[in-house]
Short mmCIF file of C-alpha atoms in Angstrom, two decimals:
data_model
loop_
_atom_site.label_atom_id
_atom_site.label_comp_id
_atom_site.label_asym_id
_atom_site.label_seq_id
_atom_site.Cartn_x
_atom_site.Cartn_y
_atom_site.Cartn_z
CA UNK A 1 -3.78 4.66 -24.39
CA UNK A 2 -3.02 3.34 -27.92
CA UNK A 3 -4.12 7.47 -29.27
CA UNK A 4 -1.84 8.72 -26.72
CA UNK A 5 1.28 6.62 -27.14
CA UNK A 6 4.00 7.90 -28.96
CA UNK A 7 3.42 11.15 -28.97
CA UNK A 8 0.32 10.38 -30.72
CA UNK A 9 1.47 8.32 -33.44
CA UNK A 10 1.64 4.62 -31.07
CA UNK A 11 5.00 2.53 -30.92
CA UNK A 12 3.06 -0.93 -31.86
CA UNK A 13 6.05 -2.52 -31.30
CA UNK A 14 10.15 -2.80 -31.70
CA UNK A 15 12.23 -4.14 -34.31
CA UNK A 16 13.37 -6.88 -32.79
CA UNK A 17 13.25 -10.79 -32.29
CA UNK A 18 11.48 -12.59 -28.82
CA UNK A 19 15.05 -12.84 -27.33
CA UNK A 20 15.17 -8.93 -27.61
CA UNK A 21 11.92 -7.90 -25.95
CA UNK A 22 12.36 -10.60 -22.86
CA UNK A 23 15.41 -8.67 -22.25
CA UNK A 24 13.97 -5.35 -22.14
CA UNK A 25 11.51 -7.12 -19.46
CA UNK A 26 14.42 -7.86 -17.21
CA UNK A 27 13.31 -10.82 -14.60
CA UNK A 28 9.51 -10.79 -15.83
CA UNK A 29 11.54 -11.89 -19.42
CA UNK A 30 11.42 -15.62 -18.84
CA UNK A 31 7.41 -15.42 -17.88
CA UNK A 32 7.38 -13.88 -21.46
CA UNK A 33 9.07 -15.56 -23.31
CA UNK A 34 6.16 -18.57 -23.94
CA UNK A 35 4.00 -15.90 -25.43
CA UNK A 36 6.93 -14.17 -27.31
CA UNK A 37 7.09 -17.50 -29.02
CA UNK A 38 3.79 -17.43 -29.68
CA UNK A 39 3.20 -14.37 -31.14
CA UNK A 40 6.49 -12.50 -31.99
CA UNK A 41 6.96 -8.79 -32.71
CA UNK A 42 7.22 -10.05 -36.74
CA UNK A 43 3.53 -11.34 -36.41
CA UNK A 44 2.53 -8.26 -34.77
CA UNK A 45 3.48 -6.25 -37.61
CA UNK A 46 1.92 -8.74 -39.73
CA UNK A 47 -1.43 -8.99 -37.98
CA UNK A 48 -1.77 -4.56 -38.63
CA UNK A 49 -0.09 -5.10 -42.23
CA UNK A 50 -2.82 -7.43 -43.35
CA UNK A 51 -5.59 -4.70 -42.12
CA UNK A 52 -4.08 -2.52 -44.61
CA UNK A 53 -1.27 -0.18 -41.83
CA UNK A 54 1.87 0.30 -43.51
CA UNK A 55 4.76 0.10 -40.99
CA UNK A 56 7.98 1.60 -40.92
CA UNK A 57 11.05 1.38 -38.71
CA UNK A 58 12.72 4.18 -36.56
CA UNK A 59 16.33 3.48 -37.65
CA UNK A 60 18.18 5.44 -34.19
CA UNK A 61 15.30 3.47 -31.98
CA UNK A 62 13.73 0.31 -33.80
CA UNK A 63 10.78 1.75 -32.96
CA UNK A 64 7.95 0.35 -35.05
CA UNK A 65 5.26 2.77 -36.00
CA UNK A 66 2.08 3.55 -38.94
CA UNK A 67 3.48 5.25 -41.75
CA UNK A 68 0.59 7.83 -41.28
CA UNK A 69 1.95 8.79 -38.01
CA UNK A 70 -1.44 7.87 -37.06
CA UNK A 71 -2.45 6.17 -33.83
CA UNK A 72 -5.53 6.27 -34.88
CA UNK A 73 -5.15 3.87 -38.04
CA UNK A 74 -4.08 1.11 -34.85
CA UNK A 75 -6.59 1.72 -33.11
CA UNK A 76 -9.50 1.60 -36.51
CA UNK A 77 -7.43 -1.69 -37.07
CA UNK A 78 -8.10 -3.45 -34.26
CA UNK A 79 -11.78 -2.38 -34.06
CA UNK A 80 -12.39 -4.18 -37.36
CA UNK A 81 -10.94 -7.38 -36.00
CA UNK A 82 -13.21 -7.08 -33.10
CA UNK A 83 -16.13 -6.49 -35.09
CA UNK A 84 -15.54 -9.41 -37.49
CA UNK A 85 -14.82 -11.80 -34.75
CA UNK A 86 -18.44 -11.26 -33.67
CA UNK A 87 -17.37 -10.15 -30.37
CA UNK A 88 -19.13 -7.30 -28.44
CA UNK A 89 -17.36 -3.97 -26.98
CA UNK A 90 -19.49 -2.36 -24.21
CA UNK A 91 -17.69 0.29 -23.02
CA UNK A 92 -20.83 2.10 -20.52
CA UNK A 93 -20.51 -1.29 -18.58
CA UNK A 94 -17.82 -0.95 -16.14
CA UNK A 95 -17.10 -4.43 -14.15
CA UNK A 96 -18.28 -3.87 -10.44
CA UNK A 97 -17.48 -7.65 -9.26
CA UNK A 98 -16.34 -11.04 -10.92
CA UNK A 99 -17.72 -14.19 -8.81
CA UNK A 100 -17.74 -17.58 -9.30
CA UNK A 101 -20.98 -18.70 -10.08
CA UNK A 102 -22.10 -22.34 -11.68
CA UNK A 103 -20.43 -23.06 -14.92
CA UNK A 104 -18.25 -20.24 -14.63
CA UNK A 105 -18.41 -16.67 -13.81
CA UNK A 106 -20.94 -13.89 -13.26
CA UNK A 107 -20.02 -10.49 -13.71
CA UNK A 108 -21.72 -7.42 -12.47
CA UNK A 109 -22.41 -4.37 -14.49
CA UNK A 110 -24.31 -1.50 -13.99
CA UNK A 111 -26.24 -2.97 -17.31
CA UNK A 112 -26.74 -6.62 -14.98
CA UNK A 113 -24.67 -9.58 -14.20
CA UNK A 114 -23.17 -11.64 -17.36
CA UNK A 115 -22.41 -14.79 -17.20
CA UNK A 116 -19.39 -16.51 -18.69
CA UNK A 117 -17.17 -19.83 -18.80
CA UNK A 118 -14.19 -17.68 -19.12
CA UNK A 119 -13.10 -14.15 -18.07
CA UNK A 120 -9.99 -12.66 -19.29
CA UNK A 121 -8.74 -9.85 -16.97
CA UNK A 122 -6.70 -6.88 -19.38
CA UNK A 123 -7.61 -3.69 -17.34
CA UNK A 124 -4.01 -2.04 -17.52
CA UNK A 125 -2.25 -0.82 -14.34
CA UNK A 126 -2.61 1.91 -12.69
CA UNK A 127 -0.61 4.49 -14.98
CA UNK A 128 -2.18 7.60 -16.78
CA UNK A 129 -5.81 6.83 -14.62
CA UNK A 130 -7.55 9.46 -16.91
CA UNK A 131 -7.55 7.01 -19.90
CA UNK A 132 -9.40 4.68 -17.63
CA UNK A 133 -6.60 2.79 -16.16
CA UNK A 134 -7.92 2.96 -12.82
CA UNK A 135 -5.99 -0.40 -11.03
CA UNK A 136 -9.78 -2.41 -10.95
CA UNK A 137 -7.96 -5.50 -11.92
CA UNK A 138 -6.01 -5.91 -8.89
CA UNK A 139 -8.98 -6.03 -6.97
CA UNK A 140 -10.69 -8.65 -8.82
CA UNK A 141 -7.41 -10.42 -8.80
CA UNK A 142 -6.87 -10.33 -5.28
CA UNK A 143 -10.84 -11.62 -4.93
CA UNK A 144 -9.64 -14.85 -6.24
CA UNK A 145 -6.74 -15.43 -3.63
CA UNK A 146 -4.00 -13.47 -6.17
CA UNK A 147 -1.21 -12.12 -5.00
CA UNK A 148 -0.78 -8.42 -5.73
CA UNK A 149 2.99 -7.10 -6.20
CA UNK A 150 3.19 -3.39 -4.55
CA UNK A 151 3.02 -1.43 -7.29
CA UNK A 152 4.52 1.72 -8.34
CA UNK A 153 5.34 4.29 -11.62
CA UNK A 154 7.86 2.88 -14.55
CA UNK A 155 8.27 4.71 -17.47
CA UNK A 156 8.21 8.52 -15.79
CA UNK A 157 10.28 11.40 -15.95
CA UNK A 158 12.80 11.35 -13.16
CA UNK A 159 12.54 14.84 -10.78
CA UNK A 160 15.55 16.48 -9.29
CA UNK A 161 15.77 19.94 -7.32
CA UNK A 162 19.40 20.06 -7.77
CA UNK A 163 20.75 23.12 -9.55
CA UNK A 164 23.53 21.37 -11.39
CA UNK A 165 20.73 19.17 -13.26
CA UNK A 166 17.63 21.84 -13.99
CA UNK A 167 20.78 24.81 -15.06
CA UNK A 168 21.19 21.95 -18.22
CA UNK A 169 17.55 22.05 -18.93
CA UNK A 170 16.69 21.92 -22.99
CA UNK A 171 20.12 19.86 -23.44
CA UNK A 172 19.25 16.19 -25.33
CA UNK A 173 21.90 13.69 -25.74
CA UNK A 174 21.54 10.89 -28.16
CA UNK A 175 24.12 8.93 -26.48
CA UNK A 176 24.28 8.61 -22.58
CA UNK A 177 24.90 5.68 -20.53
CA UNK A 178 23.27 6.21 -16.65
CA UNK A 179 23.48 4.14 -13.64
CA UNK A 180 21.40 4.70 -10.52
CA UNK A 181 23.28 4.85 -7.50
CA UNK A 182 22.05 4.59 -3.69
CA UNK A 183 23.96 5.18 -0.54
CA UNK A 184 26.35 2.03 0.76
CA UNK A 185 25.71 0.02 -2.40
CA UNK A 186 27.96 -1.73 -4.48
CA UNK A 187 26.59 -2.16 -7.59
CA UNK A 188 23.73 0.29 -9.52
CA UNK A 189 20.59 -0.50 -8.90
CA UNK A 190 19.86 -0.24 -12.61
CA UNK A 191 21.95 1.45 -15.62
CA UNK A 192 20.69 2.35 -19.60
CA UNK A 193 22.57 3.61 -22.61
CA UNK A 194 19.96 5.72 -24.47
CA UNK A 195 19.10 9.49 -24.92
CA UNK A 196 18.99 11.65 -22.23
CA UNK A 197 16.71 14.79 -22.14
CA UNK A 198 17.54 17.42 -19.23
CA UNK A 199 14.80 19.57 -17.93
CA UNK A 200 13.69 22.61 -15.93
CA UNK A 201 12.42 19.85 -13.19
CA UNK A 202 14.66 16.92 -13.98
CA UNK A 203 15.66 14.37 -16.46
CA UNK A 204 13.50 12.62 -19.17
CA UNK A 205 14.03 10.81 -21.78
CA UNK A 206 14.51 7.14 -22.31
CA UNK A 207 17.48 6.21 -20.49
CA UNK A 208 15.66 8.30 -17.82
CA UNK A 209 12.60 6.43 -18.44
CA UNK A 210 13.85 2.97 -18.57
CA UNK A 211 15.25 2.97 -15.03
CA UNK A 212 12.55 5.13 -13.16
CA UNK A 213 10.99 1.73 -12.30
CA UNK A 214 13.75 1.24 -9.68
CA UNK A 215 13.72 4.96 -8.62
CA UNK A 216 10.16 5.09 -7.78
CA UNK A 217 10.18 1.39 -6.29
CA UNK A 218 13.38 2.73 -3.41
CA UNK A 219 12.10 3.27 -0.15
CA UNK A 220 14.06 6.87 -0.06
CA UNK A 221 14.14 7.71 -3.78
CA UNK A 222 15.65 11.27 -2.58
CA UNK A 223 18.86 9.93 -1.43
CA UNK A 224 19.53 8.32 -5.49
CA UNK A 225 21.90 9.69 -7.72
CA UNK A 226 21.79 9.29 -11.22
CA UNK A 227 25.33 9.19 -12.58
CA UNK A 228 25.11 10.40 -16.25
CA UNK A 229 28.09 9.22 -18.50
CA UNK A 230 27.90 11.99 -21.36
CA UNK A 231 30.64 10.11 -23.26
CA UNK A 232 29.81 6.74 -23.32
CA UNK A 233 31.59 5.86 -26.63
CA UNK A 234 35.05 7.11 -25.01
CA UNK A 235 36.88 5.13 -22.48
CA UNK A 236 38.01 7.19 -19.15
CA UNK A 237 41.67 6.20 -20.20
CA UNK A 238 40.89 7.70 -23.60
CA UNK A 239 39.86 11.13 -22.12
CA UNK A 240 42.04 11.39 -19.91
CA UNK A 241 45.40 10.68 -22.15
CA UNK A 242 43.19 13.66 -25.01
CA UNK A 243 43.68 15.54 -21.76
CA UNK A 244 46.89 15.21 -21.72
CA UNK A 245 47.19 15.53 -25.47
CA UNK A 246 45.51 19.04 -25.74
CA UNK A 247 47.32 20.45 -22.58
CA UNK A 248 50.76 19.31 -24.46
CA UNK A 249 49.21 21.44 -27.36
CA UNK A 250 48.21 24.45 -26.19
CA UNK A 251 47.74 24.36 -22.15
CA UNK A 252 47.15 28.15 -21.86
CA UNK A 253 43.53 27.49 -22.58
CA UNK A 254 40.84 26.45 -20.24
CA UNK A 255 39.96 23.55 -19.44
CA UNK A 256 36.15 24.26 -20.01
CA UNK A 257 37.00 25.46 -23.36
CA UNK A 258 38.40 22.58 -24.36
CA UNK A 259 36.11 20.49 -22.98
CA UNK A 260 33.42 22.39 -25.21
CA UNK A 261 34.86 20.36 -28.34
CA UNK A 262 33.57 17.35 -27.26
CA UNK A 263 30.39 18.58 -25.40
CA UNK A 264 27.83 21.20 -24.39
CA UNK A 265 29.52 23.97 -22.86
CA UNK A 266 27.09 23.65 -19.85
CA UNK A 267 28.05 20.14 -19.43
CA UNK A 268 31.67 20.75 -19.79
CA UNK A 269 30.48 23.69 -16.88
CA UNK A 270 28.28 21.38 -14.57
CA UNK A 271 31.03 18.71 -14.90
CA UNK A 272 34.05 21.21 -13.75
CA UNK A 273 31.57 22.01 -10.94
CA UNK A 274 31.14 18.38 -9.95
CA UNK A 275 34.77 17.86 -10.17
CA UNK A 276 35.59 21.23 -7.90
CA UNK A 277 37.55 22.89 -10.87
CA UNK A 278 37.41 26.59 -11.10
CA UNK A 279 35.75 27.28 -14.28
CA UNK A 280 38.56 29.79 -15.20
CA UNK A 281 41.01 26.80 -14.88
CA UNK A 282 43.42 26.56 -17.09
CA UNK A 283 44.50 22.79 -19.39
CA UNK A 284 48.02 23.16 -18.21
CA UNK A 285 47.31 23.90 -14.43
CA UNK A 286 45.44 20.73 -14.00
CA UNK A 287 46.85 17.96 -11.48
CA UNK A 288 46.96 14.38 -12.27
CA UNK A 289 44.32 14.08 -9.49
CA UNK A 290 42.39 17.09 -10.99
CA UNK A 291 42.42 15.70 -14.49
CA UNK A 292 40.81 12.32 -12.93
CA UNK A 293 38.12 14.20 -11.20
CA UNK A 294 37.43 16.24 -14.66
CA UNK A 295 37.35 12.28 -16.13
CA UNK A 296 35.40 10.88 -13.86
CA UNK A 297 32.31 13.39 -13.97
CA UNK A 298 32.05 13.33 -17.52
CA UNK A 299 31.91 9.59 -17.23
CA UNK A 300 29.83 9.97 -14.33
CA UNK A 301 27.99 13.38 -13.44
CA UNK A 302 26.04 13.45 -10.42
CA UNK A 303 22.27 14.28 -10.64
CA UNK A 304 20.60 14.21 -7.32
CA UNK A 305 16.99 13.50 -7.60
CA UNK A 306 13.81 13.76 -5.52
CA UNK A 307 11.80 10.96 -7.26
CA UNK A 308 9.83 10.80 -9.87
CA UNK A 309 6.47 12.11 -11.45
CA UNK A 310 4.44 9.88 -10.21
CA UNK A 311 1.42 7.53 -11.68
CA UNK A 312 -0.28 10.74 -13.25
CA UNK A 313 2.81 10.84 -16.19
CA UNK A 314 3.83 6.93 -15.59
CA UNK A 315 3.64 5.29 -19.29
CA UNK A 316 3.64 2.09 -17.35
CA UNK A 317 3.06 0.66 -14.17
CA UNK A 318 5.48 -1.63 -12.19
CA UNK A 319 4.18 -4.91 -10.05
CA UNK A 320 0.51 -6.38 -10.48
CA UNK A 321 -0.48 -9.56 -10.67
CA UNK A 322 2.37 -12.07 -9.53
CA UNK A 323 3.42 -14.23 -12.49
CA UNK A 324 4.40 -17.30 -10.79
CA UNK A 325 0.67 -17.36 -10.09
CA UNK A 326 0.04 -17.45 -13.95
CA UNK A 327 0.40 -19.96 -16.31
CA UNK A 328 3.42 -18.66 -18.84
CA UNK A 329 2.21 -21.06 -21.51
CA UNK A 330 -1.75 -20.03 -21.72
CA UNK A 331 -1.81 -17.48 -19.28
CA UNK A 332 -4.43 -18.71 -16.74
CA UNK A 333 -4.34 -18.68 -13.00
CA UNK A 334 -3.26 -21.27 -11.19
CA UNK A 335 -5.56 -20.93 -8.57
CA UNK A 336 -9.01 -20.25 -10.74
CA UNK A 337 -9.14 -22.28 -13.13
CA UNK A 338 -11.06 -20.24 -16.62
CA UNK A 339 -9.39 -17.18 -15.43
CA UNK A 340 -6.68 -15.65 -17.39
CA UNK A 341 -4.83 -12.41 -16.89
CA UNK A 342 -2.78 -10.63 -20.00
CA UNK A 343 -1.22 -7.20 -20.66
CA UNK A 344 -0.44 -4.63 -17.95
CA UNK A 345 -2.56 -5.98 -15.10
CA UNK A 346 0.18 -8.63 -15.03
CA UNK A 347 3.83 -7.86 -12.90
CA UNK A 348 5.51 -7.11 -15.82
CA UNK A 349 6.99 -3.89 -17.25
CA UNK A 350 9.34 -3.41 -19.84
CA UNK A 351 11.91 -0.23 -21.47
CA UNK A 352 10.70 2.29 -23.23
CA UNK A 353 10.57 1.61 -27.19
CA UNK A 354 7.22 -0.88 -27.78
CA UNK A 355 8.13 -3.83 -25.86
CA UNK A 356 5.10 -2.96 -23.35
CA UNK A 357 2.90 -2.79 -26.25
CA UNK A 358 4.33 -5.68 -27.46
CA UNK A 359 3.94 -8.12 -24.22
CA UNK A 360 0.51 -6.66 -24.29
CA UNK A 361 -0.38 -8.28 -27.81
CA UNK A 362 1.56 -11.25 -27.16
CA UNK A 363 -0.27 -11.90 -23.65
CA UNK A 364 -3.22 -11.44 -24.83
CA UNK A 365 -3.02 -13.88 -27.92
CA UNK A 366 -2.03 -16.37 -25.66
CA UNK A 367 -4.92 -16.12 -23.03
CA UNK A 368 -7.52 -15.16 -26.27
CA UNK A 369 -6.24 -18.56 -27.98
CA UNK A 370 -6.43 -20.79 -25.11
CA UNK A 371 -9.97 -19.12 -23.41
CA UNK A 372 -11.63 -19.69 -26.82
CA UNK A 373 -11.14 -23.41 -26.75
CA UNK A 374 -14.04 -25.55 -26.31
CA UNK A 375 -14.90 -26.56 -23.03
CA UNK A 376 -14.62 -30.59 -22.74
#
């Protein structure tokens, strides 16, 4: 996973403090938030510094990434520190079973059964299962009385059949602001501001991204709308009186043309279509209602979608292991005492950017530190 993330050069982590990355965890944030302390995105960038990985900052993301553009340098890092801590990767050993067994744990390989005071379960989720990510840790979770939150795709491209949204394929906008709507409820079920990728089978992206968690976790992800504000930056009120502005101007011209000044032509198009404005429109011949209905898709064009693209293209996976099972400060389980969980196994997920990278390294220092301790 760590050669295939970020497009091949790996996100390590983001450019930001603890408080930053529990937020981009939304409720599993406060689990984190021990181990943030802990181990902080600033020692993160220390610990692959000090192996010799120059760093550098994404300015438009805070995206933290190898100077060589390299996942492979991360990866070469962290296989050093394994090999000086003396510690032993096996990788033609898969883990068949972990039992209790006197003094601790067996485990059973197709190699034979170790044995072990302390296991520490990091086997990912269930996302991208050809890099091995296969779910096996729920199972040996759920063998120790764990409770196993349903789990289901985060970090995927969002689908959508819809016309309106494939006919703006190839159109990328730094800024957009989305909130996912179902039928009958009040509020979103989940809103980003972050760039926005159309597509010939849907929306990517990470503002996509960041709130497909909640698309593919609906019971009926086909009745969603993703409302796409294209102007986040400008206030309805503020559109609407530049409305009224340009048609004072020059009002002869249409409204799409106008519209083109301040976006994509085929958004200014899809968004007349949303609002059920003739295309050939023109500024002056616009209602009050009209103009509010022009407003109001630009600050809020419908996208119908299907789902999403499933587990196969997930970058993360949503549910796992449930954390109030887990010790936040050392991350052992509360009901097997010498087991400890870390990484994506656990029911946490985060936005798109190197937080899930992040929790992963943070997790994992916390159950590596307190598993090493000497047994008393």
């Amino acid at each position: 996973k760590i050669l295939i993330s970020g497009g091949g050069r790996c996100n390590v982590t983001h450019d930001g403090d603890a408080r930053g990355v529990a937020e981009a965890f939304g409720e599993g944030g406060a689990f984190l938030r021990p181990a943030l302390a802990a181990f902080p995105p600033r020692a993160v960038r220390e610990m692959f510094e000090a192996e010799g990985v120059a760093l550098y900052v994404e300015e438009e993301s805070g995206k933290v990434f190898p100077r060589s553009e390299t996942a492979r340098d991360i990866l070469d890092a962290l296989l050093r520190r394994l090999e000086r801590s003396g510690a032993r990767l096996d990788c033609g050993a898969p883990a068949m079973a972990v039992k209790r067994s006197a003094g601790g744990f067996a485990v059973e390989t197709p190699r034979g059964t170790l044995h072990a005071r302390r296991v520490i379960v990091t086997t990912g989720g269930r996302s991208y299962a050809k890099t091995g990510t296969t779910g096996d840790g729920y199972a040996i979770a759920a063998g120790f009385g764990h409770t196993i939150v349903p789990t289901h795709p985060a970090l995927v491209a969002l689908t959508s059949a819809s016309p309106r949204v494939t006919g703006l394929a190839g159109i990328d906008l730094q800024d957009a602001e989305v909130r996912l709507l179902a039928p009958g409820a009040t509020r979103p079920l989940a809103r980003r501001r972050a760039p926005l990728l159309f597509t010939h089978q849907g929306l990517s992206g990470p503002a996509a991204m960041d709130v497909s968690r909640a698309v593919s976790g609906h019971p009926a992800p086909a009745t969603l709308i993703l409302a796409v504000d294209v102007l986040p930056a400008v206030p309805a009120e503020d559109l609407d009186a530049w409305l009224r502005a340009e048609s004072a101007a020059g009002g002869r011209r249409r409204v799409a043309t106008v519209l083109d000044t301040r976006t994509a032509r085929r958004i200014a198009d899809a968004a007349l279509e949303a609002a059920g404005i003739p295309s050939d429109r023109k500024l002056s011949e616009l209602s009050r209602e009209e103009r509010a209905r022009v407003v109001g898709a630009l600050k809020g064009l419908p996208a119908p979608l299907t789902g999403t693209f499933g587990f196969d293209r997930a970058e993360v996976t949503a549910g796992g292991v449930a954390r109030e099972e887990i010790s936040p400060k050392t991350m052992e389980s509360r009901k097997c005492p010498g087991l400890f969980f870390a990484g994506e196994v656990l029911d946490l997920d985060g936005w798109i950017g190197g937080y899930n990278f992040q929790g992963a390294f943070s997790t994992g220092w916390v159950a590596g530190g307190t598993a090493a301790r000497p047994v008393r």
